[in-house]
Amino acid sequence: MAEQRQMHLGLIVMGAGNHVAGWRMPDAEFGSENFALLRRIAESAEKAKLDLLFFADAVNTGLNAHPGMMLRLEPLTLLSALATCTRRIGLAATVSTTYTEPYNLARMLASLDHISQGRAGWNVVTGSSPDAAPNFSREKHPPHAERYAMAAEYLSVMKGLWDSWEDDALRGDKANGTYVDPNKMHVLNHEGPFYKVKGPLNITRPPQGYPVIFQAGASEAGRDLAAATAEVVFTVQQDLEEAVAFRTDLRRRAVLAGRNEDAIKVMPGVCPVIGDTLAEAKARITELAELADPVAAMKVLSDRMGQDLSNFPLDGPVPELPPSDMMQGHAVTLAAVARRSRMTLRELRDFTAASSGHRVICGTAEMIADDLQIWFDSGAADGFIIQSTHYPAPMDVFLSSVVPILVQRGLFRAEYKGTTLRDHLRLERPDHPAAI
Amino acid sequence: MAEQRQMHLGLIVMGAGNHVAGWRMPDAEFGSENFALLRRIAESAEKAKLDLLFFADAVNTGLNAHPGMMLRLEPLTLLSALATCTRRIGLAATVSTTYTEPYNLARMLASLDHISQGRAGWNVVTGSSPDAAPNFSREKHPPHAERYAMAAEYLSVMKGLWDSWEDDALRGDKANGTYVDPNKMHVLNHEGPFYKVKGPLNITRPPQGYPVIFQAGASEAGRDLAAATAEVVFTVQQDLEEAVAFRTDLRRRAVLAGRNEDAIKVMPGVCPVIGDTLAEAKARITELAELADPVAAMKVLSDRMGQDLSNFPLDGPVPELPPSDMMQGHAVTLAAVARRSRMTLRELRDFTAASSGHRVICGTAEMIADDLQIWFDSGAADGFIIQSTHYPAPMDVFLSSVVPILVQRGLFRAEYKGTTLRDHLRLERPDHPAAI
């Protein structure tokens, strides 16, 4: 009998709450710099056997934005700290390829993978905010196409650096005095249009070969890069049919790129809002909307759309704007939602405030489990990246009510089987090129 | 009655053992990537109430070098992981200013300081190996003078970024919806010869204000930068009189730079080799010397001297070489030791293999305590950075035999009094400029 296909669940943690007003809820503990809270979140998610924790990131701040996007712990230090408080759950974070040297990042991710014994994941982004460049002695953020060309080269440099040493290079043979086997070392000598990196890396190959590669781009360039290189695609999907089409398209592109279609896992973001009744859940989202700071909410929307919308009439239609150089895929999805539902700008703003544009599902635990199952069974998703409007209560409710239903239906694991993030996601460990 | 002046003790951890052959000892556990071992080391050092752990670093590797310098965990991820396994001990590491963007590094160190609740330290180095540049798309390592000018500007950018938010900027006022107080934010807008960094940093001010600033440079440029900005100077000193002169000079320069002379702590490196008798200790260092790989030992010496010495006759005198652009202070100290003791090149090589040029003290626990006390009482040191030829046994012996003698003599703490690294080192927490 074939084993039942199971879904993957990640938790995207924003310590201030994913809803722009989450932190203001009476039962909210908050703070994207509150390590004690983040640690408890990680422990709870692991207890429920989730595949992974996911931390978004940016290398700039701004006033009047989502609180969790203004101030936060840096993700690689944070994940390393969480690695010692947990034993199994995967640990993934966004790091931009535009503002970090590949040698430094390859080391840090390898180090995290060693410290966590094979649980690191890296969400490759090219950096979407033009506000970052002036923090890095640069005049301008590079344009979209160039950022993607840089990212593709960057990724190949990273893999080359991770392959600096074959898996069994470290010998530690006391009798012979052989610490490493020099024949198992490979000097990269990369010279490309954007990077010149000699290598080798000063750390052995990560336990997972490479950390699991995540991507979130949905533009044409983003899809192509994902099809060629991503193992998990974190995506904004509001419509079941469109989500099925998106996943089908990505799997098709992966095959065209010479990969197995199951080597790429599509995980849309979802924000469940759970009540004992549907009415109670809806009341909760209304309560949150009423607490939202309209300026911060508009900043979240503007960032997502890639252009400032604060000067358009709130009760008019969502303005038709030319495609932005930032966040093309995300902007297209949001614009489609607004068009389909004939939203005013105010409505779209409040909609985006809840979950940065990801799908919000209100209902009882059973209704939410049904919804996730429908998406999963329809081929719209290999799993979901779960948001929590705030912490810890709504997350605890999801973990203790929805997850057990999914387990009971055989849709989610009751226990971890493997130890690495690749094990959880059923992704193959990449062989070292010398072993192929 | 005035409180007795007490010494500070740090442990410089190299998982492969500080002696080039340490890992080969029968009782050695080893591996600079062996997190389980590093964690046990940290826990032992904390149990003995040491001030801090210190990790050296470099952004390149090479074959035939000290094993601990070839392959290692990246220090900021490592320290963040150790932060959750310990509660009091300080956590310091080397990070080069030449190959990391200040915005990224300021974030990570601030993040580490938050996660560890005020225990971060940063050893500011300009990067001493020319082998690093080709890992970072650069043709050449910048020359010594330029590296120091860059480092001085870099450090002021770092402090400016750490001051992006006043200490009480994070309000989290649920009732009013005020997450941060916008009047407590300061935009840096730095524009200097080497860096343009706008800010603000996307993390609140570190618990310590700034992480504790370490430096190790001993050249003229290094001393001036240290006098102006360093709080701990980690130094190579072989001779008591020279060490007194060095510390006196640094304290004088600190006063000239407008600082209190006690705001700078001078901590020479020391490698104790302990036996029940002096003869037993000496036998131990001989055993280690016999296990040393001569090629690796010569590489350590060449790196320290800043030039390749492998082609000179081993039994001839140490060659007189022009001053190098790398490691000027360190090279001068080693050359002086060789001259004073009329060492052959082979002898200097074996000497440097033990401790990278730091002072080795052989003896009983009592003898070692006496030696440290003499240096401390003579004004040669505010404390010491202790090495261990290998792990864990020699370190455990030091912690369980020498430290209790120092405690008994009132020279070292029996319990931590404060919680932060600044508390341990009796360094003032820097006020935010807006509060001065």
Short mmCIF file of N, CA, C and O in Angstrom, two decimals, chain A residues 309-383:
data_model
loop_
_atom_site.label_atom_id
_atom_site.label_comp_id
_atom_site.label_asym_id
_atom_site.label_seq_id
_atom_site.Cartn_x
_atom_site.Cartn_y
_atom_site.Cartn_z
N LEU A 309 1.12 54.30 -1.74
CA LEU A 309 -0.30 54.49 -2.06
C LEU A 309 -0.99 55.45 -1.09
O LEU A 309 -2.20 55.62 -1.14
N SER A 310 -0.19 56.09 -0.23
CA SER A 310 -0.83 56.85 0.86
C SER A 310 -1.53 58.12 0.39
O SER A 310 -2.28 58.72 1.15
N ASN A 311 -1.28 58.54 -0.85
CA ASN A 311 -1.92 59.78 -1.30
C ASN A 311 -3.15 59.57 -2.17
O ASN A 311 -3.71 60.52 -2.71
N PHE A 312 -3.60 58.33 -2.31
CA PHE A 312 -4.81 58.06 -3.10
C PHE A 312 -6.03 58.08 -2.18
O PHE A 312 -5.92 57.80 -0.99
N PRO A 313 -7.22 58.40 -2.76
CA PRO A 313 -8.43 58.44 -1.90
C PRO A 313 -8.75 57.05 -1.35
O PRO A 313 -8.82 56.08 -2.10
N LEU A 314 -8.95 57.00 -0.03
CA LEU A 314 -9.13 55.71 0.65
C LEU A 314 -10.39 54.99 0.21
O LEU A 314 -10.42 53.76 0.17
N ASP A 315 -11.44 55.75 -0.12
CA ASP A 315 -12.69 55.09 -0.45
C ASP A 315 -12.93 54.99 -1.94
O ASP A 315 -14.01 54.61 -2.39
N GLY A 316 -11.89 55.32 -2.70
CA GLY A 316 -11.94 55.10 -4.14
C GLY A 316 -11.45 53.70 -4.47
O GLY A 316 -11.05 52.94 -3.58
N PRO A 317 -11.47 53.38 -5.75
CA PRO A 317 -10.98 52.06 -6.17
C PRO A 317 -9.47 51.97 -5.96
O PRO A 317 -8.78 52.98 -5.85
N VAL A 318 -8.95 50.75 -5.90
CA VAL A 318 -7.50 50.56 -5.82
C VAL A 318 -6.91 51.07 -7.14
O VAL A 318 -7.33 50.63 -8.21
N PRO A 319 -5.99 52.02 -7.07
CA PRO A 319 -5.48 52.61 -8.32
C PRO A 319 -4.76 51.57 -9.19
O PRO A 319 -4.10 50.68 -8.67
N GLU A 320 -4.92 51.70 -10.48
CA GLU A 320 -4.19 50.86 -11.44
C GLU A 320 -2.80 51.46 -11.58
O GLU A 320 -2.65 52.59 -12.00
N LEU A 321 -1.81 50.71 -11.22
CA LEU A 321 -0.45 51.26 -11.24
C LEU A 321 0.41 50.45 -12.19
O LEU A 321 0.18 49.27 -12.40
N PRO A 322 1.42 51.11 -12.75
CA PRO A 322 2.35 50.36 -13.61
C PRO A 322 3.09 49.33 -12.76
O PRO A 322 3.27 49.53 -11.56
N PRO A 323 3.52 48.20 -13.35
CA PRO A 323 4.24 47.19 -12.57
C PRO A 323 5.47 47.80 -11.93
O PRO A 323 6.16 48.61 -12.54
N SER A 324 5.72 47.42 -10.68
CA SER A 324 6.85 47.99 -9.95
C SER A 324 8.08 47.12 -10.14
O SER A 324 8.00 45.95 -10.46
N ASP A 325 9.23 47.75 -9.89
CA ASP A 325 10.48 47.00 -9.94
C ASP A 325 10.64 46.11 -8.71
O ASP A 325 11.49 45.25 -8.66
N MET A 326 9.82 46.38 -7.71
CA MET A 326 9.90 45.63 -6.45
C MET A 326 8.73 44.65 -6.40
O MET A 326 7.63 44.99 -6.80
N MET A 327 8.92 43.47 -5.84
CA MET A 327 7.83 42.59 -5.46
C MET A 327 6.82 42.38 -6.57
O MET A 327 5.63 42.45 -6.33
N GLN A 328 7.24 42.15 -7.77
CA GLN A 328 6.28 42.09 -8.87
C GLN A 328 5.18 41.05 -8.64
O GLN A 328 4.00 41.32 -8.80
N GLY A 329 5.57 39.84 -8.27
CA GLY A 329 4.60 38.77 -8.12
C GLY A 329 3.57 39.07 -7.05
O GLY A 329 2.36 38.92 -7.26
N HIS A 330 4.05 39.53 -5.92
CA HIS A 330 3.20 39.84 -4.79
C HIS A 330 2.19 40.93 -5.16
O HIS A 330 1.00 40.84 -4.85
N ALA A 331 2.68 41.95 -5.84
CA ALA A 331 1.82 43.06 -6.23
C ALA A 331 0.72 42.60 -7.18
O ALA A 331 -0.45 43.01 -7.07
N VAL A 332 1.09 41.73 -8.09
CA VAL A 332 0.11 41.22 -9.07
C VAL A 332 -1.00 40.46 -8.36
O VAL A 332 -2.20 40.63 -8.65
N THR A 333 -0.62 39.61 -7.38
CA THR A 333 -1.61 38.83 -6.63
C THR A 333 -2.58 39.74 -5.89
O THR A 333 -3.80 39.56 -5.92
N LEU A 334 -2.02 40.73 -5.22
CA LEU A 334 -2.88 41.65 -4.45
C LEU A 334 -3.80 42.44 -5.37
O LEU A 334 -4.98 42.64 -5.07
N ALA A 335 -3.27 42.90 -6.48
CA ALA A 335 -4.09 43.67 -7.42
C ALA A 335 -5.23 42.81 -7.94
O ALA A 335 -6.37 43.27 -8.09
N ALA A 336 -4.94 41.51 -8.16
CA ALA A 336 -5.98 40.60 -8.66
C ALA A 336 -7.08 40.41 -7.63
O ALA A 336 -8.28 40.41 -7.96
N VAL A 337 -6.68 40.26 -6.35
CA VAL A 337 -7.65 40.11 -5.28
C VAL A 337 -8.55 41.34 -5.22
O VAL A 337 -9.79 41.24 -5.12
N ALA A 338 -7.93 42.50 -5.30
CA ALA A 338 -8.69 43.75 -5.19
C ALA A 338 -9.69 43.88 -6.34
O ALA A 338 -10.85 44.26 -6.15
N ARG A 339 -9.23 43.50 -7.53
CA ARG A 339 -10.10 43.59 -8.72
C ARG A 339 -11.27 42.63 -8.58
O ARG A 339 -12.42 43.00 -8.76
N ARG A 340 -10.93 41.38 -8.22
CA ARG A 340 -11.94 40.33 -8.13
C ARG A 340 -13.01 40.71 -7.11
O ARG A 340 -14.19 40.53 -7.34
N SER A 341 -12.58 41.23 -5.98
CA SER A 341 -13.55 41.53 -4.93
C SER A 341 -14.01 42.98 -4.97
O SER A 341 -14.68 43.45 -4.05
N ARG A 342 -13.63 43.71 -6.01
CA ARG A 342 -14.01 45.12 -6.15
C ARG A 342 -13.73 45.90 -4.86
O ARG A 342 -14.59 46.62 -4.34
N MET A 343 -12.54 45.73 -4.32
CA MET A 343 -12.19 46.39 -3.07
C MET A 343 -11.88 47.86 -3.28
O MET A 343 -11.33 48.26 -4.30
N THR A 344 -12.22 48.66 -2.26
CA THR A 344 -11.70 50.02 -2.21
C THR A 344 -10.26 49.94 -1.69
O THR A 344 -9.83 48.90 -1.17
N LEU A 345 -9.56 51.06 -1.79
CA LEU A 345 -8.19 51.10 -1.28
C LEU A 345 -8.18 50.81 0.22
O LEU A 345 -7.33 50.09 0.74
N ARG A 346 -9.19 51.34 0.94
CA ARG A 346 -9.28 51.11 2.39
C ARG A 346 -9.43 49.62 2.68
O ARG A 346 -8.80 49.07 3.58
N GLU A 347 -10.31 48.97 1.89
CA GLU A 347 -10.53 47.54 2.11
C GLU A 347 -9.25 46.73 1.85
O GLU A 347 -8.91 45.81 2.60
N LEU A 348 -8.56 47.10 0.78
CA LEU A 348 -7.32 46.37 0.48
C LEU A 348 -6.28 46.62 1.58
O LEU A 348 -5.55 45.71 1.97
N ARG A 349 -6.25 47.84 2.07
CA ARG A 349 -5.31 48.16 3.15
C ARG A 349 -5.59 47.30 4.38
O ARG A 349 -4.69 46.68 4.95
N ASP A 350 -6.88 47.21 4.77
CA ASP A 350 -7.22 46.44 5.97
C ASP A 350 -6.98 44.94 5.74
O ASP A 350 -6.57 44.21 6.65
N PHE A 351 -7.22 44.53 4.50
CA PHE A 351 -6.99 43.13 4.14
C PHE A 351 -5.50 42.79 4.28
O PHE A 351 -5.13 41.75 4.85
N THR A 352 -4.66 43.65 3.80
CA THR A 352 -3.21 43.39 3.82
C THR A 352 -2.64 43.52 5.23
O THR A 352 -1.66 42.86 5.57
N ALA A 353 -3.29 44.34 6.05
CA ALA A 353 -2.82 44.53 7.43
C ALA A 353 -2.84 43.23 8.22
O ALA A 353 -2.06 43.01 9.13
N ALA A 354 -3.79 42.36 7.85
CA ALA A 354 -3.98 41.14 8.64
C ALA A 354 -2.81 40.17 8.48
O ALA A 354 -2.42 39.49 9.41
N SER A 355 -2.23 40.11 7.28
CA SER A 355 -1.34 39.00 6.98
C SER A 355 -0.39 39.34 5.86
O SER A 355 0.09 38.45 5.17
N SER A 356 -0.12 40.63 5.66
CA SER A 356 0.75 41.08 4.58
C SER A 356 0.31 40.55 3.22
O SER A 356 1.14 40.36 2.35
N GLY A 357 -0.96 40.26 3.08
CA GLY A 357 -1.47 39.83 1.78
C GLY A 357 -1.68 38.34 1.68
O GLY A 357 -2.26 37.86 0.69
N HIS A 358 -1.26 37.58 2.66
CA HIS A 358 -1.51 36.13 2.63
C HIS A 358 -2.97 35.86 2.98
O HIS A 358 -3.67 36.69 3.56
N ARG A 359 -3.42 34.66 2.65
CA ARG A 359 -4.82 34.29 2.79
C ARG A 359 -5.20 34.15 4.26
O ARG A 359 -4.52 33.47 5.02
N VAL A 360 -6.26 34.81 4.65
CA VAL A 360 -6.79 34.68 6.01
C VAL A 360 -7.96 33.70 5.96
O VAL A 360 -8.83 33.82 5.10
N ILE A 361 -7.96 32.70 6.86
CA ILE A 361 -9.11 31.78 6.93
C ILE A 361 -9.73 31.92 8.31
O ILE A 361 -9.07 31.64 9.31
N CYS A 362 -10.97 32.34 8.34
CA CYS A 362 -11.69 32.42 9.61
C CYS A 362 -12.55 31.17 9.77
O CYS A 362 -13.17 30.70 8.80
N GLY A 363 -12.62 30.64 10.96
CA GLY A 363 -13.53 29.51 11.17
C GLY A 363 -13.19 28.73 12.42
O GLY A 363 -12.31 29.11 13.20
N THR A 364 -13.91 27.62 12.58
CA THR A 364 -13.59 26.70 13.68
C THR A 364 -12.37 25.89 13.27
O THR A 364 -11.96 25.88 12.10
N ALA A 365 -11.80 25.18 14.22
CA ALA A 365 -10.64 24.34 13.93
C ALA A 365 -10.97 23.35 12.82
O ALA A 365 -10.16 23.13 11.88
N GLU A 366 -12.15 22.78 12.89
CA GLU A 366 -12.57 21.79 11.88
C GLU A 366 -12.65 22.44 10.49
O GLU A 366 -12.19 21.88 9.50
N MET A 367 -13.21 23.64 10.43
CA MET A 367 -13.34 24.35 9.15
C MET A 367 -11.95 24.65 8.56
O MET A 367 -11.72 24.55 7.35
N ILE A 368 -11.04 25.02 9.43
CA ILE A 368 -9.69 25.37 8.95
C ILE A 368 -8.96 24.13 8.46
O ILE A 368 -8.31 24.14 7.40
N ALA A 369 -9.12 23.02 9.20
CA ALA A 369 -8.52 21.76 8.75
C ALA A 369 -9.11 21.37 7.39
O ALA A 369 -8.38 20.92 6.49
N ASP A 370 -10.44 21.54 7.23
CA ASP A 370 -11.09 21.22 5.95
C ASP A 370 -10.48 22.05 4.82
O ASP A 370 -10.19 21.54 3.74
N ASP A 371 -10.36 23.34 5.07
CA ASP A 371 -9.83 24.25 4.05
C ASP A 371 -8.42 23.83 3.63
O ASP A 371 -8.11 23.73 2.43
N LEU A 372 -7.57 23.58 4.60
CA LEU A 372 -6.19 23.19 4.28
C LEU A 372 -6.20 21.88 3.50
O LEU A 372 -5.44 21.70 2.54
N GLN A 373 -7.07 20.96 3.91
CA GLN A 373 -7.13 19.67 3.22
C GLN A 373 -7.57 19.84 1.76
O GLN A 373 -7.02 19.20 0.86
N ILE A 374 -8.57 20.70 1.56
CA ILE A 374 -9.04 20.92 0.18
C ILE A 374 -7.89 21.46 -0.69
O ILE A 374 -7.65 20.98 -1.79
N TRP A 375 -7.19 22.46 -0.19
CA TRP A 375 -6.06 23.02 -0.96
C TRP A 375 -5.00 21.95 -1.22
O TRP A 375 -4.46 21.84 -2.31
N PHE A 376 -4.74 21.19 -0.19
CA PHE A 376 -3.70 20.17 -0.31
C PHE A 376 -4.14 19.08 -1.31
O PHE A 376 -3.38 18.73 -2.23
N ASP A 377 -5.35 18.57 -1.16
CA ASP A 377 -5.84 17.50 -2.04
C ASP A 377 -6.01 17.97 -3.48
O ASP A 377 -5.90 17.18 -4.41
N SER A 378 -6.29 19.26 -3.64
CA SER A 378 -6.49 19.79 -5.01
C SER A 378 -5.18 20.00 -5.74
O SER A 378 -5.18 20.40 -6.91
N GLY A 379 -4.08 19.85 -5.06
CA GLY A 379 -2.79 20.09 -5.73
C GLY A 379 -2.42 21.57 -5.76
O GLY A 379 -1.62 22.00 -6.59
N ALA A 380 -2.98 22.33 -4.83
CA ALA A 380 -2.62 23.75 -4.77
C ALA A 380 -1.41 23.97 -3.87
O ALA A 380 -0.82 25.05 -3.88
N ALA A 381 -1.05 22.95 -3.10
CA ALA A 381 -0.01 23.15 -2.08
C ALA A 381 0.59 21.83 -1.66
O ALA A 381 -0.09 20.81 -1.63
N ASP A 382 1.87 21.87 -1.33
CA ASP A 382 2.52 20.74 -0.66
C ASP A 382 2.48 20.92 0.85
O ASP A 382 2.88 20.01 1.59
N GLY A 383 2.06 22.08 1.25
CA GLY A 383 2.00 22.39 2.67
C GLY A 383 1.75 23.87 2.82
O GLY A 383 1.46 24.56 1.83
#
